Amino acid sequence: MTSIDSVASSARPKFPGRSLEASSPRWGEKAIFVFLALCGLLSVAVTTAIVISLLIPTIDFFRQVSFEAFFLDTVWAPRQATGRFGVWPIVVGTLNVVFWALLVAIPVGLASAIYLSEYASPRARRTIKPVLEVLAGVPTVAIGLFAFFAMTPAAAALLPFLDWSSLWSVGVAGVAVGLMTVPLVASISDDAMRAVPAALREGGYGLGANKLKVSMRIVFPAAVSGIVASIVLAGSRAVGETMVVLIAAGRTPALTIDPTKSVQTMTAYIAGTATGDIPTGTLDYNTIFAVGTLLFVATLTLNMFAIRLVRRFREVYE
Amino acid sequence: MATDPMTPTTGRTRLATTGARRATEAALMGGAGGDRLTGLIFQALLLLGLSVALLMLAALLIWSLVEGAPRLGLELLTNGPSTVRPSEAGFRTAILGTLLVVGGVVAVIVPVGVGAAIYLEEYANKERWWNRLIELNIQNLAGVPSIVFGILGLAFIVRGPLSLGFVAAAGSLTLALLVLPTVIIAAREALRAVPPSIRDGSLALGATRWQTIWRQTLPAALPGVLTGVILSIARATGEAAPLLLVGAVTFVTFNPSFFEGGYSVLPVQIFNYSSRPKEEFRVLAMAGVIVMLGLVLLLNSFAVWLRGRFERAW
């Protein structure tokens, strides 16, 4: 043993007057590392802050309002003297918007995605994709105003047999939200379909299938997890949309599925209430946070589900 | 068939030759007529779906232009808001407020967002659970509704620990937290696209880690990072919901300042004008929409052009 050690240590080269360690402790590098790590940890801090800022007033809220009154009552009238805190009207309002939004976003978005990935020439792709990105970047206030002042009268003119006595219509608002989320569905589904290896398509063509069969029977099923993820993300976006529904769907909570009626969504309730002057700590103030917690949990669940799906389709082919 | 010496007898080769024969027949004889019709109908349906989206966008832009054109003019930018005289009202304070708020957003997201991206790409060991937690958090925050960030701002920044009050700085901070995940994700993609050989060469020549990042990696990734920042600015310019909660009070007649007093931003001012009963206010709101759309579309197009122009194939 010792003979091997002495041979090894005598074989190690010794540089005169220089060690291989760094010449200075590099405090600047260490300080920069700490700063960058703090920047990274900020995201965790933000999530924690969101959770804390939502939870504390929510716990306060549930000390005064029972779970049954919140989840089982069907009237939402918190500002009245005999406050009713049944959350179902505003949840159903949100679900209405999501339904109409997905009804528009799924066919239009998927049609755009299939066309862009399977049928479009590279030049058409280069022109159409940026245009869809423009649609994604339009501010929601503009879309809300368009829905209220242009789309609702147009819908009333096109479908006169429905009852349009209410100025606000959740169906029109939902369709506007759906059009807003079309770029999301289109771009993620397009990515998913383009990730399918060319070998699968070419095998299909080689066996004599036409373009329709290859697109719908080979590419579409192979990309289905990415496509479902895009739909779930669009739904999550529709749940969280505020300005369009605030302008076009109205502020009266109503437990209805009639598309021509006005409803209040969870987001519209929060935005409509928090802009007033409500003192901190009152029950009305806490309703904002209780509804906000519900909203946060709903979108978080949908997003985590979608992230898992996206991760799965990215792993399979890469 | 088994007696014919030319017919293959094993199952697999029989299948292969039958398939090949059918495919050749289909190719040579142009395929069945019914197939081609359904193919064309399908393609028409796809184009119909795509055009619905594109036509709606065009309708939105044209309608905004038509509705707001009567009030377009320089007085939009110089007049303050008014509740009773729509012909003398303008968006001056709102535009100044937007510039202040968005300026604050940029001041926060550039160091913090790019810093977090650099940490995650260059320094963090991906195996460690805390780094994976950071990545998961960023992905989740990207999907949180904007109004929840408004609630966060109301509880933490306006009241609560920071207690800044209803000032423009609070609006800046809230919006910065909202767009931060976008910047981080875009910057990470840009940093990831820089090939390792650039970093290895710099390190081999004796540069420290930070020198490598600052002098080689970051300049190489700059177009992608800039694109992310510009897209976030465009988003912040058009956001109204979180600012409604953080005090973008809609009637300020004085020019806003950063740390004191009330403020207003362009989308919120448009929203307020549009909810007034007088018809002239509606036209004024649409003129504001034209200004806002113009600004946002300009920023978005610039970002897309930047991405296309400086995309390098390493």
XYZ file of C-alpha atoms in Angstrom:
632
model
C 0.000 0.000 0.000
C 2.543 2.538 1.106
C 4.797 1.865 -1.817
C 1.935 2.593 -4.256
C 1.086 5.800 -2.413
C 4.649 7.048 -2.456
C 4.926 6.260 -6.155
C 1.673 8.106 -6.844
C 2.585 11.181 -4.820
C 6.039 11.376 -6.311
C 4.511 11.084 -9.818
C 2.193 14.092 -9.290
C 3.766 17.100 -11.038
C 4.704 20.024 -8.825
C 4.565 23.448 -10.464
C 7.073 25.851 -8.987
C 5.261 28.556 -6.995
C 1.786 27.981 -8.452
C -1.161 25.968 -7.226
C -4.026 24.974 -9.453
C -6.544 26.666 -7.182
C -8.152 29.943 -8.241
C -5.942 32.923 -7.577
C -8.618 34.923 -5.766
C -11.780 33.893 -3.905
C -13.878 35.544 -6.678
C -16.303 37.295 -4.383
C -17.931 39.045 -7.330
C -18.855 35.711 -8.893
C -20.353 34.489 -5.646
C -22.359 37.693 -5.183
C -23.694 37.417 -8.724
C -24.689 33.824 -8.094
C -26.635 34.861 -4.983
C -28.430 37.631 -6.910
C -29.376 35.283 -9.740
C -30.559 32.606 -7.341
C -32.746 35.185 -5.590
C -34.260 36.123 -8.950
C -35.065 32.461 -9.491
C -36.559 32.065 -6.036
C -38.808 35.066 -6.656
C -41.202 32.862 -8.622
C -41.628 30.594 -5.614
C -42.078 33.681 -3.450
C -44.796 34.997 -5.794
C -46.729 31.731 -5.695
C -46.444 31.622 -1.916
C -47.606 35.219 -1.709
C -50.601 34.475 -3.916
C -51.562 31.506 -1.784
C -51.174 33.437 1.462
C -52.986 36.532 0.216
C -55.882 34.355 -0.921
C -56.044 31.975 2.018
C -56.080 34.278 5.015
C -59.181 36.297 4.057
C -60.813 33.088 2.786
C -60.397 31.443 6.183
C -61.817 34.598 7.705
C -64.727 34.358 5.274
C -65.528 30.766 6.163
C -65.607 31.631 9.829
C -68.648 33.769 9.111
C -70.247 31.855 6.254
C -70.685 28.108 6.491
C -69.526 25.720 3.781
C -73.114 24.695 3.098
C -74.212 28.279 2.556
C -71.355 28.803 0.100
C -71.509 25.582 -1.873
C -75.150 24.615 -1.682
C -77.146 27.844 -1.783
C -78.298 29.010 -5.203
C -78.553 32.745 -4.687
C -75.538 35.055 -4.801
C -76.411 38.353 -3.129
C -73.626 39.217 -0.728
C -74.150 42.977 -0.514
C -77.723 42.833 0.725
C -78.667 43.087 4.373
C -79.616 39.420 4.518
C -76.648 38.277 2.495
C -76.941 35.084 0.519
C -73.620 33.510 -0.307
C -74.447 30.627 -2.596
C -71.651 30.599 -5.127
C -73.424 28.556 -7.807
C -74.810 31.467 -9.894
C -71.396 32.933 -10.577
C -69.817 29.500 -11.083
C -72.536 28.632 -13.588
C -71.904 32.000 -15.247
C -68.252 31.055 -15.699
C -69.198 27.591 -16.957
C -71.557 29.155 -19.503
C -68.739 31.299 -20.865
C -66.375 28.306 -21.005
C -68.972 26.227 -22.836
C -69.581 28.773 -25.576
C -65.880 29.592 -25.782
C -64.869 25.964 -26.314
C -67.760 25.456 -28.740
C -66.098 28.043 -30.975
C -62.433 27.524 -30.133
C -62.298 23.746 -30.682
C -63.562 23.546 -34.278
C -61.974 26.790 -35.463
C -58.699 26.190 -33.661
C -58.355 22.567 -34.715
C -59.333 23.348 -38.306
C -56.651 26.044 -38.397
C -54.102 23.720 -36.837
C -54.778 20.803 -39.210
C -54.704 23.141 -42.186
C -51.453 24.777 -41.067
C -49.639 21.555 -40.303
C -50.896 19.253 -43.082
C -52.210 21.297 -45.958
C -50.595 24.718 -46.008
C -47.566 25.512 -48.140
C -44.552 26.872 -46.252
C -45.241 30.345 -47.603
C -48.882 30.235 -46.495
C -47.713 29.085 -43.071
C -45.270 31.969 -42.847
C -48.053 34.468 -43.558
C -50.880 32.941 -41.530
C -49.023 32.142 -38.302
C -48.047 35.763 -37.537
C -51.614 36.860 -38.261
C -52.889 34.393 -35.675
C -50.307 35.755 -33.262
C -51.736 39.222 -33.876
C -55.153 37.921 -32.867
C -53.583 36.543 -29.706
C -52.122 39.932 -28.867
C -55.281 42.043 -29.171
C -56.068 43.600 -25.767
C -59.102 42.066 -24.098
C -60.762 45.472 -23.615
C -60.965 45.886 -27.379
C -62.450 42.403 -27.785
C -64.977 43.117 -25.035
C -66.092 46.353 -26.687
C -66.328 44.606 -30.075
C -68.443 41.851 -28.507
C -70.802 44.277 -26.797
C -71.219 46.941 -29.470
C -70.852 44.929 -32.680
C -71.376 41.214 -32.083
C -74.470 41.389 -29.859
C -76.488 43.529 -32.305
C -75.304 41.286 -35.144
C -76.398 38.192 -33.246
C -79.754 39.816 -32.490
C -80.192 40.538 -36.192
C -79.150 37.036 -37.276
C -81.227 35.178 -34.690
C -84.355 37.300 -34.181
C -86.391 34.407 -32.823
C -84.503 34.464 -29.533
C -85.304 36.908 -26.765
C -82.810 39.779 -26.959
C -84.382 42.093 -24.401
C -81.273 41.984 -22.253
C -78.406 44.164 -23.447
C -75.846 41.668 -22.252
C -75.563 38.161 -23.583
C -73.389 35.441 -22.148
C -73.529 33.493 -25.409
C -71.993 36.351 -27.393
C -69.417 36.960 -24.670
C -68.524 33.273 -24.692
C -68.120 33.253 -28.475
C -65.833 36.309 -28.228
C -63.706 34.588 -25.581
C -63.569 31.518 -27.799
C -62.295 33.521 -30.762
C -59.693 35.042 -28.473
C -58.392 31.612 -27.488
C -58.329 30.207 -31.048
C -54.626 31.139 -31.506
C -53.772 29.215 -28.329
C -55.519 26.051 -29.509
C -54.176 26.434 -33.043
C -50.530 26.959 -32.134
C -50.246 24.200 -29.502
C -52.165 21.674 -31.638
C -50.055 22.653 -34.635
C -46.872 22.052 -32.625
C -48.229 18.694 -31.483
C -49.087 17.593 -35.021
C -45.778 18.756 -36.449
C -43.984 16.767 -33.771
C -45.395 13.558 -35.229
C -42.489 11.986 -37.169
C -42.607 12.260 -40.946
C -42.073 8.510 -41.142
C -45.618 7.873 -39.875
C -47.130 10.140 -42.524
C -45.002 8.745 -45.309
C -45.854 5.226 -44.290
C -49.508 6.156 -44.655
C -49.030 7.713 -48.078
C -46.959 4.750 -49.138
C -49.796 2.389 -48.309
C -52.143 4.416 -50.524
C -54.029 6.561 -48.063
C -55.107 10.007 -49.194
C -54.430 13.218 -47.301
C -57.691 13.138 -45.369
C -57.006 9.661 -44.041
C -53.410 10.420 -43.154
C -54.381 13.637 -41.342
C -57.327 12.306 -39.405
C -56.402 8.681 -38.858
C -52.640 8.835 -38.412
C -51.478 12.305 -37.416
C -54.462 13.387 -35.324
C -54.542 10.326 -33.037
C -50.778 10.469 -32.650
C -50.951 14.103 -31.536
C -54.072 13.751 -29.410
C -52.416 14.404 -26.043
C -51.054 17.748 -27.247
C -54.416 18.608 -28.783
C -56.283 17.811 -25.571
C -53.713 19.891 -23.658
C -54.386 22.855 -25.928
C -58.145 22.548 -25.336
C -57.675 22.337 -21.574
C -55.438 25.420 -21.656
C -58.050 27.275 -23.704
C -60.666 26.311 -21.107
C -58.431 27.563 -18.327
C -57.955 30.821 -20.201
C -61.723 31.158 -20.636
C -62.262 30.595 -16.909
C -59.830 33.388 -16.068
C -60.939 35.948 -18.637
C -62.186 39.157 -17.045
C -62.601 42.180 -19.336
C -64.608 40.550 -22.131
C -67.163 39.122 -19.725
C -67.241 42.281 -17.635
C -68.196 44.342 -20.676
C -70.292 41.867 -22.650
C -71.852 39.477 -20.156
C -72.956 41.864 -17.466
C -72.981 42.057 -13.714
C -76.163 40.355 -12.585
C -75.678 36.850 -11.248
C -78.200 34.445 -12.682
C -78.503 30.682 -12.518
C -79.360 30.088 -16.153
C -78.107 28.451 -19.337
C -79.928 30.790 -21.697
C -77.273 32.340 -23.949
C -79.167 35.579 -24.417
C -79.282 36.434 -20.754
C -76.842 38.391 -18.670
C -74.812 36.497 -16.114
C -71.961 37.321 -13.802
C -68.831 35.228 -13.852
C -66.429 34.768 -10.948
C -63.916 37.112 -12.568
C -66.522 39.795 -13.269
C -67.660 39.606 -9.655
C -64.116 40.139 -8.386
C -63.419 42.985 -10.801
C -66.776 44.640 -10.193
C -66.564 44.476 -6.423
C -62.935 45.256 -5.729
C -63.028 48.564 -7.586
C -65.541 49.922 -5.125
C -64.504 51.301 -1.785
C -64.763 48.342 0.532
C -62.903 48.561 3.813
C -60.393 45.812 4.512
C -61.535 43.004 6.727
C -65.265 43.200 6.189
C -67.290 40.242 4.999
C -67.832 41.860 1.592
C -64.075 42.315 1.221
C -63.517 38.682 2.104
C -65.958 37.462 -0.561
C -63.500 38.736 -3.164
C -60.847 36.428 -1.789
C -63.120 33.445 -1.329
C -64.190 33.630 -4.981
C -60.576 34.302 -5.942
C -59.448 31.126 -4.175
C -62.038 29.113 -6.078
C -60.848 30.661 -9.338
C -57.186 30.039 -8.541
C -57.762 26.392 -7.606
C -59.805 25.776 -10.756
C -57.242 27.252 -13.148
C -54.327 25.646 -11.283
C -55.888 22.193 -11.636
C -56.594 22.689 -15.329
C -53.091 24.019 -15.978
C -51.298 21.231 -14.136
C -53.317 18.686 -16.092
C -52.424 20.388 -19.368
C -48.717 20.675 -18.461
C -48.571 16.969 -17.753
C -50.167 16.193 -21.126
C -47.787 18.506 -22.978
C -44.805 16.946 -21.253
C -46.009 13.517 -22.320
C -46.332 14.362 -25.989
C -42.977 16.147 -26.014
C -41.223 13.161 -24.489
C -42.641 10.537 -26.785
C -41.125 11.988 -29.897
C -37.956 13.663 -28.682
C -54.790 -19.827 -56.255
C -52.495 -22.223 -54.466
C -52.014 -24.132 -57.719
C -50.822 -21.093 -59.688
C -46.993 -21.186 -59.642
C -46.757 -17.331 -59.766
C -48.833 -16.675 -56.616
C -46.816 -16.356 -53.400
C -47.769 -18.805 -50.725
C -46.544 -17.398 -47.400
C -49.017 -15.099 -45.621
C -46.693 -12.151 -45.218
C -45.550 -11.924 -48.791
C -49.110 -12.393 -49.974
C -50.186 -9.430 -47.854
C -47.311 -7.317 -49.114
C -47.943 -8.036 -52.754
C -51.691 -7.457 -52.442
C -51.041 -4.107 -50.781
C -48.497 -3.129 -53.396
C -50.823 -4.131 -56.204
C -53.719 -2.103 -54.757
C -51.523 0.948 -54.179
C -50.170 0.829 -57.707
C -53.660 0.384 -59.132
C -54.929 3.338 -57.112
C -52.037 5.541 -58.189
C -52.312 4.603 -61.859
C -56.100 4.828 -62.047
C -56.434 8.102 -60.140
C -58.147 6.771 -57.057
C -61.872 6.415 -56.407
C -63.996 9.441 -57.300
C -65.750 9.455 -53.940
C -62.425 9.713 -52.136
C -61.405 12.836 -53.982
C -64.713 14.566 -53.266
C -64.538 13.933 -49.534
C -60.950 15.113 -49.568
C -61.972 18.366 -51.203
C -64.913 18.874 -48.853
C -62.621 18.310 -45.896
C -60.104 20.826 -47.167
C -62.892 23.349 -47.737
C -64.116 22.864 -44.163
C -60.615 23.425 -42.825
C -60.269 26.627 -44.809
C -63.692 27.728 -43.551
C -62.621 27.270 -39.954
C -59.385 29.166 -40.502
C -61.147 32.018 -42.276
C -63.638 32.430 -39.423
C -60.743 33.359 -37.164
C -59.056 35.610 -39.719
C -62.318 37.313 -40.745
C -63.226 38.026 -37.123
C -59.852 39.678 -36.610
C -60.337 41.772 -39.724
C -63.883 42.683 -38.612
C -62.578 43.772 -35.216
C -59.874 45.989 -36.707
C -62.104 47.525 -39.366
C -64.960 48.138 -36.930
C -62.632 49.862 -34.450
C -61.259 52.089 -37.200
C -64.716 53.011 -38.473
C -66.146 53.702 -35.028
C -63.266 55.700 -33.666
C -62.170 57.643 -36.741
C -64.371 60.700 -36.077
C -62.497 61.462 -32.872
C -58.969 60.715 -34.035
C -56.834 63.759 -33.678
C -54.056 65.375 -31.746
C -56.402 66.534 -28.978
C -56.730 62.883 -27.929
C -53.190 63.089 -26.690
C -53.293 66.522 -25.139
C -56.652 66.691 -23.389
C -57.275 65.344 -19.960
C -60.361 63.319 -19.079
C -63.769 64.823 -18.520
C -66.979 63.377 -17.166
C -69.401 65.784 -18.774
C -67.833 67.241 -21.910
C -66.898 64.434 -24.276
C -65.832 66.819 -27.011
C -63.089 68.153 -24.771
C -62.009 64.881 -23.251
C -58.848 63.072 -24.184
C -56.429 60.433 -23.023
C -53.445 62.481 -21.940
C -53.310 61.394 -18.324
C -54.086 57.811 -19.240
C -51.273 57.655 -21.798
C -48.829 59.202 -19.334
C -49.980 56.690 -16.748
C -49.440 53.836 -19.203
C -45.934 55.095 -19.979
C -45.077 55.296 -16.281
C -46.513 51.902 -15.431
C -44.970 50.119 -18.434
C -41.646 51.852 -17.791
C -41.692 50.492 -14.268
C -42.555 47.041 -15.597
C -39.533 47.051 -17.928
C -37.262 48.240 -15.125
C -38.293 45.196 -13.086
C -38.615 42.422 -15.651
C -35.321 42.944 -17.458
C -32.962 42.330 -14.515
C -35.198 39.919 -12.604
C -36.558 37.940 -15.550
C -33.281 37.595 -17.414
C -31.519 36.928 -14.088
C -33.885 34.103 -13.239
C -33.472 32.641 -16.741
C -29.671 32.810 -16.446
C -29.829 31.139 -13.050
C -32.031 28.308 -14.341
C -30.036 27.696 -17.514
C -26.448 28.318 -16.461
C -26.132 27.759 -12.741
C -28.890 25.465 -11.556
C -28.427 21.748 -11.188
C -31.605 20.340 -12.744
C -31.554 17.299 -10.515
C -32.116 19.245 -7.341
C -35.689 19.429 -6.114
C -35.616 23.161 -5.410
C -34.680 23.973 -8.984
C -37.446 21.747 -10.280
C -39.822 23.503 -7.882
C -38.785 26.852 -9.355
C -39.425 25.606 -12.882
C -42.818 24.191 -11.914
C -43.748 27.462 -10.264
C -42.894 29.470 -13.348
C -45.002 27.197 -15.543
C -47.939 27.491 -13.170
C -47.671 31.246 -12.814
C -47.808 31.579 -16.600
C -51.360 30.215 -16.500
C -52.779 32.045 -13.476
C -55.597 34.446 -14.459
C -54.597 38.098 -14.517
C -57.212 39.091 -11.960
C -55.562 36.851 -9.340
C -52.428 38.946 -9.775
C -54.675 41.939 -9.126
C -55.778 40.317 -5.870
C -52.124 39.692 -4.990
C -51.335 43.328 -5.691
C -54.278 44.515 -3.610
C -53.363 42.343 -0.647
C -49.568 42.596 -0.690
C -48.492 45.678 -2.588
C -51.224 48.248 -2.059
C -52.118 47.178 1.452
C -50.289 44.614 3.553
C -46.475 44.334 3.694
C -45.453 46.868 1.070
C -48.322 49.296 1.643
C -47.486 51.488 -1.314
C -51.073 52.637 -1.638
C -52.929 53.101 -4.899
C -49.981 54.444 -6.855
C -48.452 53.821 -10.248
C -45.550 51.927 -8.666
C -48.007 49.379 -7.278
C -49.512 48.944 -10.743
C -46.037 48.498 -12.218
C -45.082 45.864 -9.691
C -48.331 43.944 -10.148
C -48.019 43.899 -13.928
C -44.331 42.994 -13.681
C -45.203 39.893 -11.658
C -47.869 39.059 -14.232
C -45.560 39.126 -17.263
C -42.454 37.787 -15.508
C -43.115 34.111 -16.403
C -43.371 35.047 -20.092
C -40.023 36.832 -20.019
C -38.357 33.996 -18.118
C -39.615 31.343 -20.511
C -38.614 33.338 -23.608
C -35.179 34.136 -22.184
C -34.610 30.489 -21.291
C -35.426 29.393 -24.822
C -33.005 31.993 -26.180
C -30.223 30.914 -23.816
C -30.814 27.266 -24.572
C -30.405 27.931 -28.291
C -26.837 29.169 -27.827
C -24.563 26.185 -28.603
C -22.366 24.852 -25.786
C -19.253 25.334 -27.892
C -19.463 29.104 -27.380
C -19.499 28.689 -23.611
C -16.815 25.988 -23.621
C -14.521 28.059 -25.814
C -14.826 31.055 -23.532
C -14.233 29.018 -20.394
C -11.280 27.294 -22.009
C -9.693 30.661 -22.685
C -9.773 31.394 -18.966
C -12.939 33.450 -18.533
C -14.963 33.054 -15.358
C -18.553 31.821 -15.505
C -20.046 35.275 -15.248
C -17.640 36.713 -17.800
C -18.710 33.970 -20.204
C -22.376 34.708 -19.647
C -22.051 38.461 -19.799
C -19.710 38.663 -22.777
C -20.613 35.624 -24.874
C -23.831 33.803 -24.038
C -26.085 36.750 -23.307
C -25.135 38.792 -26.404
C -25.695 35.699 -28.521
C -29.116 35.179 -26.943
C -30.074 38.842 -27.044
C -32.589 38.799 -29.953
C -34.651 36.067 -28.317
C -34.534 37.798 -24.948
C -35.514 41.123 -26.509
C -38.424 39.491 -28.312
C -39.713 38.147 -25.006
C -39.371 41.540 -23.340
C -41.166 43.364 -26.162
C -44.017 40.848 -26.203
C -44.384 41.318 -22.458
C -44.482 45.086 -22.884
C -47.224 44.693 -25.472
C -49.164 42.517 -23.059
C -48.690 44.921 -20.155
C -49.889 47.844 -22.281
C -53.206 46.142 -22.950
C -53.934 44.700 -19.493
C -56.808 46.235 -17.592
C -58.155 43.661 -15.126
C -55.349 43.564 -12.548
C -54.984 47.332 -12.623
C -58.675 47.762 -11.834
C -57.964 46.188 -8.469
C -54.753 48.085 -7.811
C -56.286 51.494 -8.064
C -56.072 52.667 -11.657
C -58.696 55.192 -10.711
C -60.341 56.384 -13.842
C -60.693 60.043 -13.185
C -57.363 61.792 -12.690
C -57.071 65.303 -14.042
C -53.471 65.805 -12.962
C -50.460 64.255 -14.606
C -49.607 61.113 -12.660
C -46.350 60.556 -10.857
C -44.767 57.287 -9.920
C -44.953 57.060 -6.154
C -47.776 59.346 -5.205
C -51.335 60.082 -6.007
C -53.722 58.327 -8.308
C -53.096 57.196 -11.845
C -54.915 55.759 -14.800
C -53.901 53.667 -17.763
C -55.163 53.600 -21.324
C -57.191 50.332 -21.264
C -58.919 51.287 -18.005
C -59.722 54.770 -19.294
C -61.191 53.263 -22.454
C -63.277 50.921 -20.315
C -64.543 53.818 -18.260
C -65.451 55.996 -21.250
C -67.246 53.079 -22.890
C -69.524 52.556 -19.910
C -70.832 56.122 -19.994
C -74.290 56.528 -21.491
C -73.515 59.373 -23.918
C -72.878 58.292 -27.494
C -69.928 60.690 -27.899
C -68.114 58.965 -25.077
C -68.411 55.728 -26.945
C -66.806 57.214 -30.042
C -64.079 58.640 -27.806
C -63.526 55.191 -26.300
C -63.166 53.671 -29.764
C -60.649 56.342 -30.724
C -58.691 55.304 -27.660
C -58.994 51.691 -28.818
C -57.406 52.672 -32.136
C -54.478 54.269 -30.302
C -54.090 51.253 -28.022
C -54.405 48.727 -30.859
C -51.914 50.684 -32.921
C -49.399 50.679 -30.091
C -49.840 46.990 -29.266
C -49.762 45.845 -32.887
C -46.654 47.951 -33.518
C -44.869 46.366 -30.566
C -45.954 42.849 -31.540
C -44.891 43.268 -35.165
C -41.560 44.690 -34.066
C -40.986 41.670 -31.835
C -41.902 39.232 -34.603
C -39.654 41.051 -37.075
C -36.815 41.058 -34.535
C -37.181 37.333 -33.999
C -37.178 36.636 -37.723
C -34.327 38.977 -38.610
C -31.819 37.900 -36.012
C -32.562 34.217 -35.839
C -29.192 32.584 -36.237
C -28.673 29.036 -37.361
C -25.673 28.016 -35.355
